[in-house]
XYZ file of C-alpha atoms in Angstrom:
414
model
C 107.985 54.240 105.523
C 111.274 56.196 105.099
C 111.375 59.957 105.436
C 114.042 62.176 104.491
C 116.830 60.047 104.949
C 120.049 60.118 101.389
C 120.028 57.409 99.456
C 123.246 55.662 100.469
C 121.867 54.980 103.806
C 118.571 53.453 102.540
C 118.335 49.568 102.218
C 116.638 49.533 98.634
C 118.659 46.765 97.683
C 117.466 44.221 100.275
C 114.243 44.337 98.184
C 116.430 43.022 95.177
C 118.566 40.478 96.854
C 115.328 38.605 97.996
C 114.380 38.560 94.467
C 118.076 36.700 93.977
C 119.313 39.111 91.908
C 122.813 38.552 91.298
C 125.410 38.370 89.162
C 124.210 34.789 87.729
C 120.568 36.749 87.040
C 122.140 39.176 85.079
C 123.778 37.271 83.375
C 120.496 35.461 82.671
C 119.070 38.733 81.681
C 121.762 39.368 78.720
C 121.248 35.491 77.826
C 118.032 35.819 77.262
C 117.468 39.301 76.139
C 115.890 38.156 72.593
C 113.879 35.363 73.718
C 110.391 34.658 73.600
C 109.010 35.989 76.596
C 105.959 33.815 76.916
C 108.218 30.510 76.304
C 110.567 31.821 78.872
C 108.084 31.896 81.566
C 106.991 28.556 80.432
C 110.084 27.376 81.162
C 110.744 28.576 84.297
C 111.229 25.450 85.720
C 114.756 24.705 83.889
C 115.981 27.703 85.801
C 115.583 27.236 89.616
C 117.799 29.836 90.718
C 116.410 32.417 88.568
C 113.384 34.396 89.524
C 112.362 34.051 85.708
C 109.323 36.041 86.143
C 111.291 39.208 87.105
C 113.925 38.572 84.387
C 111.384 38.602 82.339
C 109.866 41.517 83.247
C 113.474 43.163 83.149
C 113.781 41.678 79.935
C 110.523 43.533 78.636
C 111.380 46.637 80.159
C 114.591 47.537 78.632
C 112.999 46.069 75.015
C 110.802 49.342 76.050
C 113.624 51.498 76.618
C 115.268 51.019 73.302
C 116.016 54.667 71.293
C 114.327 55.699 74.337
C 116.463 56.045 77.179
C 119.650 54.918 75.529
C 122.214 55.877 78.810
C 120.172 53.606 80.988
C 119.748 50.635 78.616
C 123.330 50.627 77.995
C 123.672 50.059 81.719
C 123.662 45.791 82.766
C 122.788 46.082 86.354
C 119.895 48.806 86.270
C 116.650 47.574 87.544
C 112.917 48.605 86.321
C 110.225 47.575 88.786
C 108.364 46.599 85.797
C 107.950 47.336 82.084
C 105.034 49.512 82.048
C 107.251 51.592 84.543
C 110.177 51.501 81.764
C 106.849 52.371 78.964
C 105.750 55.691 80.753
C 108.979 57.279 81.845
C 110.208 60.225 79.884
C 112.658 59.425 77.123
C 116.303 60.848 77.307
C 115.105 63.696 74.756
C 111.953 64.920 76.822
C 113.718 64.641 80.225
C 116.736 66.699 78.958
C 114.561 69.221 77.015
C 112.668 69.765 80.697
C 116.147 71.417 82.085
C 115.607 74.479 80.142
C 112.511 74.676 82.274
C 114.454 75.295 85.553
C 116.200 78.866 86.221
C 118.539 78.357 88.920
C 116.663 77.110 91.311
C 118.584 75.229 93.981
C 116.066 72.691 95.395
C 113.701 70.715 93.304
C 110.705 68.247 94.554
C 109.955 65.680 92.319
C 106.465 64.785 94.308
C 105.772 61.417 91.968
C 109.172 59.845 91.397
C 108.201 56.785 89.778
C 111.051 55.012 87.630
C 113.239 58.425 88.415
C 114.551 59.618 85.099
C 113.176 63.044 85.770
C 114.825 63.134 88.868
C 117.980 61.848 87.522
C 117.975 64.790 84.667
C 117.033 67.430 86.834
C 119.950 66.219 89.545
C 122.486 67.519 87.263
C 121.618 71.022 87.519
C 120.526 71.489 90.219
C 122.204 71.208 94.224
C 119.322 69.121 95.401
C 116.670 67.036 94.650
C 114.008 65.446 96.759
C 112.345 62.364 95.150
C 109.270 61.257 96.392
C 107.323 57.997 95.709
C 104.838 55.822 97.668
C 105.114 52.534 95.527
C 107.690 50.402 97.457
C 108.937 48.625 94.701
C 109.491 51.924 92.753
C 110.861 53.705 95.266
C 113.953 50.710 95.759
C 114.176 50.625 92.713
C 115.017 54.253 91.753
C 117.348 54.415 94.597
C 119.322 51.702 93.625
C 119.679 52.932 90.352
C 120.598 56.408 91.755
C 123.473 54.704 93.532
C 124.215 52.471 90.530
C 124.705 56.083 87.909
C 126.313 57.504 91.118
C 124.112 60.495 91.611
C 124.927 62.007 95.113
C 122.121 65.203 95.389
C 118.938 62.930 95.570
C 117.173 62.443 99.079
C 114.289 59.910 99.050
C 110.490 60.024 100.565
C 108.860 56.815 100.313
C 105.415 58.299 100.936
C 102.390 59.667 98.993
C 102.791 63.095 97.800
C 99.663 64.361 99.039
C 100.967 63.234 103.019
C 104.232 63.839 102.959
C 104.461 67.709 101.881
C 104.498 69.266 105.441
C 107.641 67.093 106.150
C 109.898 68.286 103.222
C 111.627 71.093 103.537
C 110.651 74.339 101.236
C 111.313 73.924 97.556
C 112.385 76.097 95.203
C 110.525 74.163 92.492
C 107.792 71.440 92.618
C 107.684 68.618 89.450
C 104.326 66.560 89.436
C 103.657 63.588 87.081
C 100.300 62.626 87.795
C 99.537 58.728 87.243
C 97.215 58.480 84.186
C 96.130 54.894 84.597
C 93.841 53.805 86.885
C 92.345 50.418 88.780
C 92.553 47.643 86.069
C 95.410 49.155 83.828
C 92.315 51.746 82.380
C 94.060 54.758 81.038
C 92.797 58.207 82.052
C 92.700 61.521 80.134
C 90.542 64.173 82.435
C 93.050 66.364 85.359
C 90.550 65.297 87.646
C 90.398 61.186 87.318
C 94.798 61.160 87.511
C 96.619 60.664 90.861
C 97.423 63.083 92.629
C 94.736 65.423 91.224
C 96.920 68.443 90.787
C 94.387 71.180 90.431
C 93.177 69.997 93.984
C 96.778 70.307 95.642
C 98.106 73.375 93.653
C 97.072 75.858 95.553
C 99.124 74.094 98.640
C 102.070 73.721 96.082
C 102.474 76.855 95.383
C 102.477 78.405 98.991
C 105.059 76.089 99.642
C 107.616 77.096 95.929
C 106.929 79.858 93.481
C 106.503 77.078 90.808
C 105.453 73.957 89.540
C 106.385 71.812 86.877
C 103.391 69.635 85.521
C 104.224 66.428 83.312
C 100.419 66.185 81.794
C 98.943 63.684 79.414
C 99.007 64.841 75.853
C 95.642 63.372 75.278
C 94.353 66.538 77.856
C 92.325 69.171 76.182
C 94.821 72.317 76.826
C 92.429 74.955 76.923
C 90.359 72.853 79.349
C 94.065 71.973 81.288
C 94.971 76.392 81.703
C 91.797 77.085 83.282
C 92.157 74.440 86.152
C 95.392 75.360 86.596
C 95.754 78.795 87.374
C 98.797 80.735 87.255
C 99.962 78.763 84.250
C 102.784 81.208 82.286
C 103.792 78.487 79.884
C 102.996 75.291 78.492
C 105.072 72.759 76.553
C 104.057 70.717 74.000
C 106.944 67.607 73.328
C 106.584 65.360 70.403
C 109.073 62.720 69.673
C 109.760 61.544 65.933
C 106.238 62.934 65.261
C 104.469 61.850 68.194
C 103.514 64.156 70.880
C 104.615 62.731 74.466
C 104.205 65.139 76.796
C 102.140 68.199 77.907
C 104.312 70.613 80.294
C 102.601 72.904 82.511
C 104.767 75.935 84.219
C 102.758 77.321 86.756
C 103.895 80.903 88.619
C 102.832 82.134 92.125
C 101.391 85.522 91.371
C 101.033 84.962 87.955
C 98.092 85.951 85.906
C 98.124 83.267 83.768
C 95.704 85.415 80.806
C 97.900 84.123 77.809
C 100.528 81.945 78.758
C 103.367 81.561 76.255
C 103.154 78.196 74.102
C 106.020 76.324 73.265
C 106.002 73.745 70.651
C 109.019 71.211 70.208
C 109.639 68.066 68.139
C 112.558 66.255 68.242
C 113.021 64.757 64.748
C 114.866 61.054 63.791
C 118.100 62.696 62.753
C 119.038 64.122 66.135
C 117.139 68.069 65.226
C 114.275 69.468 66.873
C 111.644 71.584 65.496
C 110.581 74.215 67.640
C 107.586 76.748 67.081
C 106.775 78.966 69.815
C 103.424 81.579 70.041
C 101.053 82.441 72.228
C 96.912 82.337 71.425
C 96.420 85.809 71.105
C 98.025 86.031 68.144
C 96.397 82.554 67.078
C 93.045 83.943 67.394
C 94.053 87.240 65.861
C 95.688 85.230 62.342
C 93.597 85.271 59.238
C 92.711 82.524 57.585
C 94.331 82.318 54.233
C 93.096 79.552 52.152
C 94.174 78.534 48.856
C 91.554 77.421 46.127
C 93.689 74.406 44.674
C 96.741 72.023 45.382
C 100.118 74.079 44.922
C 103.446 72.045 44.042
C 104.054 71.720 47.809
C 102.337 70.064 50.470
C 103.169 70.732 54.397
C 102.007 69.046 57.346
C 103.001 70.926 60.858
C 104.259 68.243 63.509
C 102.260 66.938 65.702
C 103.211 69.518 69.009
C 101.996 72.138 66.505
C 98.762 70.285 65.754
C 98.381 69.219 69.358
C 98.934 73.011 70.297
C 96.374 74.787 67.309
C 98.353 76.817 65.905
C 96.840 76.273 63.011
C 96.502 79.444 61.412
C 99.607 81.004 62.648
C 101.948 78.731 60.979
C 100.396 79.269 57.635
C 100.519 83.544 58.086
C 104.316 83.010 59.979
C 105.374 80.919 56.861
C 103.856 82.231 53.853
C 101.565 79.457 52.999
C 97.616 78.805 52.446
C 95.683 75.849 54.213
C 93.698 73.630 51.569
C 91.027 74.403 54.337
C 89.596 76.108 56.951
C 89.498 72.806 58.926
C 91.746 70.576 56.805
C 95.218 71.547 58.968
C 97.137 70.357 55.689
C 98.596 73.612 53.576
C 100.137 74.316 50.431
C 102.391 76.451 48.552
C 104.615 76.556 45.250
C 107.745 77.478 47.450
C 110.210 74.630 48.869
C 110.490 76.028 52.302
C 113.132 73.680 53.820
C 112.553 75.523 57.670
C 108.943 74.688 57.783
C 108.034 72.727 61.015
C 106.780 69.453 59.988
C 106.737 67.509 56.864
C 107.122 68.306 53.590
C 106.131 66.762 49.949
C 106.049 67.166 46.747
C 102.700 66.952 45.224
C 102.781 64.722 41.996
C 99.085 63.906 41.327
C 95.642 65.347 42.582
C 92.817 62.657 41.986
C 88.609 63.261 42.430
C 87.680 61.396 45.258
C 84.720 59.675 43.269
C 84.096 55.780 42.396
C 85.872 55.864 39.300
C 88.820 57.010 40.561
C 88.483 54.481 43.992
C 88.040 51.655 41.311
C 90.743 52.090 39.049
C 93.935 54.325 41.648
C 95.208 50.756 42.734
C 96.947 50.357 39.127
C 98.327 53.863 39.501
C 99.355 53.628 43.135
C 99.327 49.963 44.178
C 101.375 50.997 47.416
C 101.285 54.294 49.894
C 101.218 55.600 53.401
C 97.705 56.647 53.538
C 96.410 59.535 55.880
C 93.055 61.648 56.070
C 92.581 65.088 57.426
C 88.648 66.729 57.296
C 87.642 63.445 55.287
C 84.265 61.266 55.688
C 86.608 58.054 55.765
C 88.765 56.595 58.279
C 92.215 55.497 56.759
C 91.478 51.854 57.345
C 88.107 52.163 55.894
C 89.416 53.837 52.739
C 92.588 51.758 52.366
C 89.700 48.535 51.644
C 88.230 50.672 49.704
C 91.033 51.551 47.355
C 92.350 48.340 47.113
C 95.948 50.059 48.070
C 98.433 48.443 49.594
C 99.952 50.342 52.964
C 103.856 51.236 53.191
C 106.141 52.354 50.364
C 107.908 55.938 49.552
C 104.150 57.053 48.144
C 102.152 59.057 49.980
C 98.249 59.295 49.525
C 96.656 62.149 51.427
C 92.948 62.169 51.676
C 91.222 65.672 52.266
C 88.863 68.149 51.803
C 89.755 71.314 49.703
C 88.577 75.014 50.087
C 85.405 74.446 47.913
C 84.620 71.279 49.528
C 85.542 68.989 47.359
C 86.987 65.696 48.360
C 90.542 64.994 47.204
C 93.321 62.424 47.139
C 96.721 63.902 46.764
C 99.654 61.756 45.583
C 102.828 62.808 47.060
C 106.576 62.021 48.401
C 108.328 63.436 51.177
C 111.361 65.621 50.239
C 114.804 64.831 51.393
């Protein structure tokens, strides 16, 4: 086990060159980069200097890194100790979005290193930065990549985070990522069933720094999430290109933690982000304003503001009226070109009744199809309109303020 020691005098390599990498396997790599995978493990024979399983796992791991972690992609000779590794690390966006998170501090502990973009991110703004893995093959791996994008500020613990904490010298700021999968590649949700469990080691944490960084699942229930972890002043809610990714816990020593300040980002395909920002005070203290029918507009917050409920607030904070109380789609005869999510332009309302399920296919043969607060499923009412998925048509399926089931035929504005 190595403790403490810099990077450039580990030995992480020695890992690699008994896997033969060389310059002939990455060379391989390149070759092969659009292959078949399956095929090219089939014909591992035809390659007997290659370790063709670990090409292709190299292979598969950067295919997972594409859009998403563009600086390290573009790099030949990084290593990923295997593609699920490369599928759960932060993207470039989410890992540079989680400096604004730090405030000077001077020493950061990243307590569950894994692949090490966090720890490469947060190495550029800060003096120091102790990464901390127990996985062997992780742990060599990151390092040689540290030495590979020549990052000089990163000591190493190969150790489990839980063991190793007396050894590692006060931080000024803790980062934890639990692990959300479990035995058999079973993916948890619940604080409690992810490794470490943090609510069980915060309390040591935060004798040790004033505060922690959480990286949380963004399946976790966030009201469930602030009461385990106490002391939480803010939380973070990432989406990428509509999906949310992360879940960001800030945790204070001393802090009350009554109504921590919510931050809600998504970073959007042309480069922007979309940021809404509240706390739920003022979410529980909104009024409901719903509208009685479908306005010219349609608007459909982003998926950290979804993930987040602010449902109400964004409707008061931009002037609009929800279709209904629990339909989380809103309306309005204003183009309001700031609102945080997507926007359309409503070109049809039909009754959601037989009739109109026999007969929309002629009208709409093609659409993206979503429901919010309907009785269907989206694949079980796609067989049942006969409509064909895809296109620049969009077919929402909801409920209005009187109950009545709708299907709204829109397109997204530019």
């Amino acid at each position: 086990m190595t403790h403490g020691i810099p990077y450039s005098e580990l030995t992480g390599m020695s890992y690699f060159c008994r896997m033969k990498v060389s310059e002939d396997f990455f060379s391989f790599v390149r070759a092969h980069a659009a292959d078949d995978l399956s095929q090219l493990l089939l014909s591992a024979g035809r390659y007997p200097g290659i370790d063709v399983p670990f090409a292709v796992e190299q292979i598969a791991a950067r295919r997972n890194l594409r859009g998403k972690l563009p600086l390290w992609e573009a790099d030949g000779r990084l290593l990923f100790p295997s593609r699920t590794a490369a599928e759960q690390c932060s993207s470039e966006l989410a890992a540079r979005y989680k400096l604004q998170l730090l405030e000077g501090e001077n020493h950061l502990c990243d307590l569950t290193g894994g692949l090490g973009v966090d720890s490469y991110y947060f190495a550029r703004q800060t003096a120091r930065v102790t990464y901390v893995e127990c996985d062997a093959t992780c742990f060599d791996t990151a390092m040689y990549n540290f030495e590979r994008l020549n990052v000089k500020n990163i000591v190493g613990f190969r150790a489990d985070a839980r063991e190793v904490l007396d050894e590692i010298p006060a931080a000024d700021v803790f980062y934890v990522d639990p692990a959300r999968r479990v035995t058999g590649n079973t993916r948890v949700f619940a604080l409690h069933d992810c490794m470490p469990d943090l609510s069980e080691m915060l309390p040591g944490l935060l004798r040790r720094a004033p505060k922690v960084i959480a990286k949380l699942s963004p399946m976790l229930d966030i009201r469930h999430t602030r009461a385990l972890l106490s002391g939480t002043s803010e939380i973070h809610v990432v989406a990428v290109r509509n999906e949310c990714r992360e879940l960001l816990f800030v945790v204070r020593r001393g802090t009350a933690g009554d109504d921590p300040a919510v931050h809600c980002v998504n970073f959007t395909s042309d480069g922007g982000a979309q940021t809404f920002r509240f706390r739920r005070q003022e979410e529980r203290s909104a009024e409901n304003v719903v509208c009685n029918r479908m306005l010219g507009y349609l608007y459909e917050p982003n998926a950290s503001i979804l993930k987040a409920g602010a449902y109400k607030l964004v409707a008061s904070r931009m002037s609009i009226c929800k279709l209904h109380v629990s339909s989380h789609l809103y309306t309005s005869d204003e183009y309001l070109p700031s609102f945080p999510g997507r926007i359309f332009r409503v070109e049809r309302v039909f009754p959601f009744n037989n009739a109109v399920c026999r007969t929309i296919a002629r009208t709409v043969p093609q659409a993206n199809v979503s429901t919010r607060n309907f009785p269907l499923s989206v694949d079980e009412l796609c067989k049942r309109l006969r409509v064909a998925g895809g296109g620049d048509a969009y077919l929402f399926a909801t409920t209005l303020a009187d109950n009545g089931k709708v299907l709204i035929l829109c397109r997204k504005t530019a």
